[in-house]
Coordinates of C-alpha atoms and ligand atoms in Angstrom, one line a residue:
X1 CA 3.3 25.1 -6.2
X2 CA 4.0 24.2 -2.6
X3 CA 1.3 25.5 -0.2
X4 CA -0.2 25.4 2.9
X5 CA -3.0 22.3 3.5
X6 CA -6.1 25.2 4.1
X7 CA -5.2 26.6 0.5
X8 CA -6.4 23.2 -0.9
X9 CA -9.1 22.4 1.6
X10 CA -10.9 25.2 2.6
X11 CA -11.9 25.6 -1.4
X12 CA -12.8 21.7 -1.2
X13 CA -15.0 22.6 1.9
X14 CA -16.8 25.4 0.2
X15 CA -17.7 23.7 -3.0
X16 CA -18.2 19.9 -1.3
X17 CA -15.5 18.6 -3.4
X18 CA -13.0 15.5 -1.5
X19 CA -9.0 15.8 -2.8
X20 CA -6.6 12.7 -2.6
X21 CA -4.1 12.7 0.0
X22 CA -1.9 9.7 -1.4
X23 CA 0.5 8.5 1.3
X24 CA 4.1 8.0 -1.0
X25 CA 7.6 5.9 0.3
X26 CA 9.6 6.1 -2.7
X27 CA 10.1 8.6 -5.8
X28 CA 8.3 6.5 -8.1
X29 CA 5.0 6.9 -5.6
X30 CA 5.3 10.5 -5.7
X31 CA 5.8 10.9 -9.3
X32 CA 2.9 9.0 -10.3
X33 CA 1.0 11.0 -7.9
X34 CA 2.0 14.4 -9.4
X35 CA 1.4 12.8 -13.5
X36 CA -1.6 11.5 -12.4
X37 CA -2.7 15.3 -10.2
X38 CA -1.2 16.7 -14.1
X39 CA -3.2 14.7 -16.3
X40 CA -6.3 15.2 -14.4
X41 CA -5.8 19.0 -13.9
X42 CA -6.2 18.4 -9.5
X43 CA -5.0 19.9 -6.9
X44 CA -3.0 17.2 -4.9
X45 CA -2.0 16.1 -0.7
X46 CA 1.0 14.0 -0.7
X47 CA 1.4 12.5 2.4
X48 CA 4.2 11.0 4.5
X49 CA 4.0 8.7 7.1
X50 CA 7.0 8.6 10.2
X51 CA 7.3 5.2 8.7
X52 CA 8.0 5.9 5.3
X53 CA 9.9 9.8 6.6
X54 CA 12.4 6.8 8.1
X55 CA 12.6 4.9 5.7
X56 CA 13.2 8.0 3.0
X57 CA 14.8 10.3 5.2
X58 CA 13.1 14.3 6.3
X59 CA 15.4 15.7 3.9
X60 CA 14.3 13.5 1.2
X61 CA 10.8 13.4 1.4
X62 CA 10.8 17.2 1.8
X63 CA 13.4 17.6 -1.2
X64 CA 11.9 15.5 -3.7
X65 CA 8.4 17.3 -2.7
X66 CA 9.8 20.4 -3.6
X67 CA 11.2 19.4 -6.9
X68 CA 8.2 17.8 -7.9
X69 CA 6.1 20.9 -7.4
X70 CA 8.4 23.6 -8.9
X71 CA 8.4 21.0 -12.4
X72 CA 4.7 21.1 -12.2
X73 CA 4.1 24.4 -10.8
X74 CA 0.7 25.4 -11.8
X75 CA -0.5 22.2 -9.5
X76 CA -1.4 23.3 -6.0
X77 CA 0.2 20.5 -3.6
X78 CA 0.3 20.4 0.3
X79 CA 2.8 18.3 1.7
X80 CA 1.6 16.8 4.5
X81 CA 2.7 14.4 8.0
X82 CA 0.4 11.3 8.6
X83 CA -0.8 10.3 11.4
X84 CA 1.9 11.9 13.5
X85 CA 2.2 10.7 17.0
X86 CA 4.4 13.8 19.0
X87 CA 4.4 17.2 19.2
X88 CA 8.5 16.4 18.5
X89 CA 7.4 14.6 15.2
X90 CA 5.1 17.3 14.3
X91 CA 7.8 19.8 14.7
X92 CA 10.6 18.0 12.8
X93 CA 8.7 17.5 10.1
X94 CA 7.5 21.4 10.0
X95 CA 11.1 22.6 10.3
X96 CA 11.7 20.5 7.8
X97 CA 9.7 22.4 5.4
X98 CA 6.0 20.3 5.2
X99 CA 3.2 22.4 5.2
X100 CA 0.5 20.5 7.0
X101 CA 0.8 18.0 9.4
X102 CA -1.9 15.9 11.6
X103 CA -1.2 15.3 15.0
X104 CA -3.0 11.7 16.1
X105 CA -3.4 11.3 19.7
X106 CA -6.8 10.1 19.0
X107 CA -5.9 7.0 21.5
X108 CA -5.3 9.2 24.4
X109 CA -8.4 10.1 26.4
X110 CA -10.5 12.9 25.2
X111 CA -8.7 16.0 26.9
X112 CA -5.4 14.6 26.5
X113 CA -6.5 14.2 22.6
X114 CA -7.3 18.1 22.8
X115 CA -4.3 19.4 24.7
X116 CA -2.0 17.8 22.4
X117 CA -3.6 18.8 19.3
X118 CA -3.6 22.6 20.6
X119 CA -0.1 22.4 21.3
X120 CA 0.9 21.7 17.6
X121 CA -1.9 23.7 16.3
X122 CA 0.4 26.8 18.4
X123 CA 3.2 26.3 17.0
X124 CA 2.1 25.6 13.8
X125 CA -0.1 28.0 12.9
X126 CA 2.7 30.5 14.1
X127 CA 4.6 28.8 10.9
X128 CA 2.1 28.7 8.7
X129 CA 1.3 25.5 9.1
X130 CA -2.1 23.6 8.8
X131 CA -2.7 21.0 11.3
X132 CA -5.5 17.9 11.2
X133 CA -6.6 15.7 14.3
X134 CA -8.8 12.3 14.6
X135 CA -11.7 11.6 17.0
X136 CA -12.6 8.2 17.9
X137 CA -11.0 4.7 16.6
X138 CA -10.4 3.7 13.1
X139 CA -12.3 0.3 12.7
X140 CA -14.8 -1.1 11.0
X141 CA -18.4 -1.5 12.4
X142 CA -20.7 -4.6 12.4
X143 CA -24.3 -4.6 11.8
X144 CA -24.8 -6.2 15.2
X145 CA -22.8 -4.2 17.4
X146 CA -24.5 -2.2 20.0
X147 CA -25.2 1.0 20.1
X148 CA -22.8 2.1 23.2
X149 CA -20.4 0.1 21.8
X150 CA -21.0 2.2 18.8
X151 CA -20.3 5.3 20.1
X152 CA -17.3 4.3 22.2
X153 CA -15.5 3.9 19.0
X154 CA -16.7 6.1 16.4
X155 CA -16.5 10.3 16.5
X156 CA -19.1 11.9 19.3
X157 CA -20.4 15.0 17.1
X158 CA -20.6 16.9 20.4
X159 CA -17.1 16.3 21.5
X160 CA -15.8 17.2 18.0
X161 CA -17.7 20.7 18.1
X162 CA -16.1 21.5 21.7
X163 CA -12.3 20.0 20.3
X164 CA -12.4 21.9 16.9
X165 CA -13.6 25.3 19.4
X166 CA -10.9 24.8 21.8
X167 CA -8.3 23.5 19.6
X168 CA -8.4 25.5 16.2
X169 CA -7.3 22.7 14.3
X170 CA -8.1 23.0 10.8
X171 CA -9.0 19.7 9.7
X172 CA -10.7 16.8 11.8
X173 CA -10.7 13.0 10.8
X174 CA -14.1 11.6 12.3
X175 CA -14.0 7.8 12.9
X176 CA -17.4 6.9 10.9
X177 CA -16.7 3.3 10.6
X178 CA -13.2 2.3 8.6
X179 CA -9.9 1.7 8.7
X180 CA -6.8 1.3 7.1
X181 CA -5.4 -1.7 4.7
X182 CA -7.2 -3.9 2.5
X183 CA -9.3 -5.7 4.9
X184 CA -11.8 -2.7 6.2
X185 CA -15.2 -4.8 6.6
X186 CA -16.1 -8.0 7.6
X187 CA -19.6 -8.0 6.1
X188 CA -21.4 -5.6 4.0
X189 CA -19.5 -2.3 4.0
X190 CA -21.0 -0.3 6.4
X191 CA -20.3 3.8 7.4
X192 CA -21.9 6.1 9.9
X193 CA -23.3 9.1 7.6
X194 CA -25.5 10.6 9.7
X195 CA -22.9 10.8 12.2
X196 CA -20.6 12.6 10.1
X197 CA -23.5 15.3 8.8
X198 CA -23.2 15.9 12.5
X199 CA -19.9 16.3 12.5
X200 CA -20.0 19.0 9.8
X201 CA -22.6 20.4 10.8
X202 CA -21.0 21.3 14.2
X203 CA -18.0 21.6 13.3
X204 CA -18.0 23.3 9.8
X205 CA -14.3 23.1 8.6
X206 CA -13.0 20.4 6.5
X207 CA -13.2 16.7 7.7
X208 CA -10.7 14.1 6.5
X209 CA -11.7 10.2 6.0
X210 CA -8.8 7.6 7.0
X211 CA -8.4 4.1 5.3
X212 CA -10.6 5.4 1.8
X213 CA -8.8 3.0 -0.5
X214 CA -11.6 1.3 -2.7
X215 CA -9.9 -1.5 -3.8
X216 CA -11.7 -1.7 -7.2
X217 CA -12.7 -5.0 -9.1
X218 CA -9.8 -4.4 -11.8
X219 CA -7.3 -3.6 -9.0
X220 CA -7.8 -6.6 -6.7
X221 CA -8.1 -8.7 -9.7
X222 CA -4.8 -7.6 -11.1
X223 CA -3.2 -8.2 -8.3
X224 CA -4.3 -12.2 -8.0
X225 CA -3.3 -13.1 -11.3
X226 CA -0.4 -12.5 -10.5
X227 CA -0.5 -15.4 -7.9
X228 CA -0.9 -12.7 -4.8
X229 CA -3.2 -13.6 -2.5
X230 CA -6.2 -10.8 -1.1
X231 CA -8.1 -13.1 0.5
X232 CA -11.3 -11.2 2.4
X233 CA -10.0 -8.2 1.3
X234 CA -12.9 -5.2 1.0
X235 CA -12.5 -1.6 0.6
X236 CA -15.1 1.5 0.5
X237 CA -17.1 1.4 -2.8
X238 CA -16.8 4.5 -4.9
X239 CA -20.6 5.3 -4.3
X240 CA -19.3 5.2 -0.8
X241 CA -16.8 8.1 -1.1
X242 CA -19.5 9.9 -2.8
X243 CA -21.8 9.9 0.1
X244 CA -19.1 10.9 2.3
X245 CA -18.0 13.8 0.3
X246 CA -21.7 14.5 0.3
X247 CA -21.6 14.3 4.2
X248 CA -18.7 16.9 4.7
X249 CA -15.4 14.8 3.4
X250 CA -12.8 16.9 1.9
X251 CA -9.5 15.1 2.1
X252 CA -9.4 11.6 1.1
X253 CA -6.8 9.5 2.5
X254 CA -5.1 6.8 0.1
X255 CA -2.2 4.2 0.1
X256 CA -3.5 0.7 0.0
X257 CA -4.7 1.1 -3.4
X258 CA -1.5 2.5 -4.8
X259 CA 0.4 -0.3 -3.0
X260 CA -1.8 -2.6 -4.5
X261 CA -1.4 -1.5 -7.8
X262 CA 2.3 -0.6 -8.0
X263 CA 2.5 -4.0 -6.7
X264 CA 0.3 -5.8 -9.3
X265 CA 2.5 -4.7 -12.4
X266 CA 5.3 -5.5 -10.3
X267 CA 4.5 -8.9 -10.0
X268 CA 3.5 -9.8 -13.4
X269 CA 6.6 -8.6 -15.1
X270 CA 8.4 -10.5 -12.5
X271 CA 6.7 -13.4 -13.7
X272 CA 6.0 -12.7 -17.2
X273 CA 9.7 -12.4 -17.8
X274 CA 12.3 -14.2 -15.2
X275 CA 15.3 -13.0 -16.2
X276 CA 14.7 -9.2 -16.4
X277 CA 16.2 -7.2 -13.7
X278 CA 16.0 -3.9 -14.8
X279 CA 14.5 -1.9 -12.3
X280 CA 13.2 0.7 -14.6
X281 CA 11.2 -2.5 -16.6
X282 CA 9.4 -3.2 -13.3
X283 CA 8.9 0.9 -11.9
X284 CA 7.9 2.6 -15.2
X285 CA 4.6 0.4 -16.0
X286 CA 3.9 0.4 -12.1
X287 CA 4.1 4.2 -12.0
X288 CA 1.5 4.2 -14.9
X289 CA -0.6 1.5 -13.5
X290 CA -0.9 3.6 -10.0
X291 CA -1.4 6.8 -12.1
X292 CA -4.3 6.0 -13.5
X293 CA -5.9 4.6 -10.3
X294 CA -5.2 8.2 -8.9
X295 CA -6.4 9.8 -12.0
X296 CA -9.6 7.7 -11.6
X297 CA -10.0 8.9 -7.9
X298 CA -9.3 12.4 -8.6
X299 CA -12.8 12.2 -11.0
X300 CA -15.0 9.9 -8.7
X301 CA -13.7 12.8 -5.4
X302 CA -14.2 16.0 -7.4
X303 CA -11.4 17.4 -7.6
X304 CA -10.6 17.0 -11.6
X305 CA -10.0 20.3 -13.7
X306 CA -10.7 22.4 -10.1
X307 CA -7.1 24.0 -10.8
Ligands
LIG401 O1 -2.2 5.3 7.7 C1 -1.3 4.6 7.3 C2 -0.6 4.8 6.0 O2 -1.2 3.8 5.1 C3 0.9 4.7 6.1 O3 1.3 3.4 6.5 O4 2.9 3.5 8.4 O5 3.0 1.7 6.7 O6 3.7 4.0 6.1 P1 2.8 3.1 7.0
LIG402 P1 -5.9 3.1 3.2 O1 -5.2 2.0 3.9 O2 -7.4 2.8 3.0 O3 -5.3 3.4 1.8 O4 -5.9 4.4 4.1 C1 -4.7 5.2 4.1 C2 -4.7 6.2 5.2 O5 -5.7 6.5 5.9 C3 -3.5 7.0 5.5 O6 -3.6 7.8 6.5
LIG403 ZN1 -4.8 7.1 8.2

């Protein structure tokens, strides 16, 4: 069942659970997303970015969504815009039928940041629409950088209280320390929890972490025997999810992890057998290699059997 981002969310908020939003490109993403969202009996977030909306098409991506939840239609999933960078995009995408979108101006200066946010958070909550914004950079943080350097980068607990007040977003993304793709930390990994408590605590609605893929042990290690090559790669440890759903983390953003899986089984069947070029050979033990990472995630974040 197709429904609006705050009908997932605001129950996660309440009972401190985190949901996966899993960014998808292609039809076999988004159907081992919804398997894996069955099998584990969790409501689901599949997200688009205005990469992969090009490279799928709006109609698509909304289409295939809407398939996908009417076959399973006891699962409550939002469809939702990534890191969208216009009020335009925002709009496409919500006249295009997604039910959640997140406007990111977090690179603009602070006000600019705010009046942009309010100006989707207008039109979509006059759609029905649920709308998420970021505060401060995504990147990782080093043990020895300062503490203004600190807090030009990650989320200012105070300025979030005054944005989510004079914006009425429904979701904010807090930048607590990492970032998207496989190489998040140079060092120990490393995240800013007392910063986010503040968040919450000021804010009180449900806060979103960017660049949560875990690259686990088994994943990573799939991957190179296949020949790829991770090198420095380092994700957020699962005790580190945890603490951040602890914290005030509700949606749980994930792609590298599912790339890097699909990917994995991909590879070995390419080299395990040269001369197969069946597609479905390759896609169908992907799809159940990425499933179960999902399935996995849905249990460490909470959200298992909370249909
Ligand atoms: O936040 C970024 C997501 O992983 C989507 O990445 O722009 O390559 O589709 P993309
Ligand atoms: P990862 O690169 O850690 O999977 O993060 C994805 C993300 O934040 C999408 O918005
Ligand atoms: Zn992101």
């Amino acid at each position: 069942m197709l429904v609006n981002g705050n009908e997932i969310l605001q129950k996660a908020h309440k009972e401190f659970y985190g949901v996966g939003a899993f960014n998808f490109v292609n039809f076999e993403m988004l159907q081992a997303i919804f398997a894996a969202a069955n099998e584990a009996n969790s409501p689901v977030i599949v997200q688009a970015s205005e990469g992969a909306i090009k490279y799928m098409g709006i109609d698509m991506v909304v289409g295939m969504v809407q398939v996908m939840a009417k076959r399973y239609g006891h699962i409550p999933v939002a469809l939702h815009l990534d890191h969208g960078t216009t009020f335009e995009s925002c709009k496409k995408a919500i006249e295009a039928g997604f039910t959640s979108v997140m406007i990111d101006a977090s690179h603009h200066p602070f006000e600019e940041n705010l009046a942009m946010t309010k100006e989707v958070v207008d039109f979509a909550h006059s759609k029905g629409v649920s709308v998420e914004a970021e505060l401060g950079r995504l990147m990782g943080v080093e043990d020895n950088i300062s503490v203004d350097e600190k807090d030009a980068v990650l989320v200012n607990p105070k300025e979030a209280e005054i944005f989510v007040k004079e914006t009425q977003v429904d979701f904010l993304a807090p930048a607590i320390g990492t970032s998207h793709g496989a190489f998040k930390f140079k060092g120990e990994p490393k995240l800013d929890f007392e910063r986010l408590q503040e968040v919450k605590k000021m804010t009180n609605i449900p806060l979103v972490l960017h660049g949560a893929s875990a690259i686990p042990d088994y994943v990573r290690n799939a991957f190179l025997a296949t020949g790829g090559d991770l090198k420095g790669s380092k994700g957020v440890p699962f005790e580190f999810l945890q603490e951040a759903i602890k914290g005030g983390i509700n949606k749980v953003n994930t792609d590298t992890d599912l790339r890097i899986a699909f990917m994995a089984e991909v590879r070995r069947i390419a080299n395990d057998d040269p001369t197969q070029f069946d597609l479905r050979k390759f896609f169908a033990p992907a799809m159940e290699s990425m499933k179960k990472v999902i399935v996995e995630r849905m249990h460490i974040l909470g959200s298992a059997n909370k249909i």
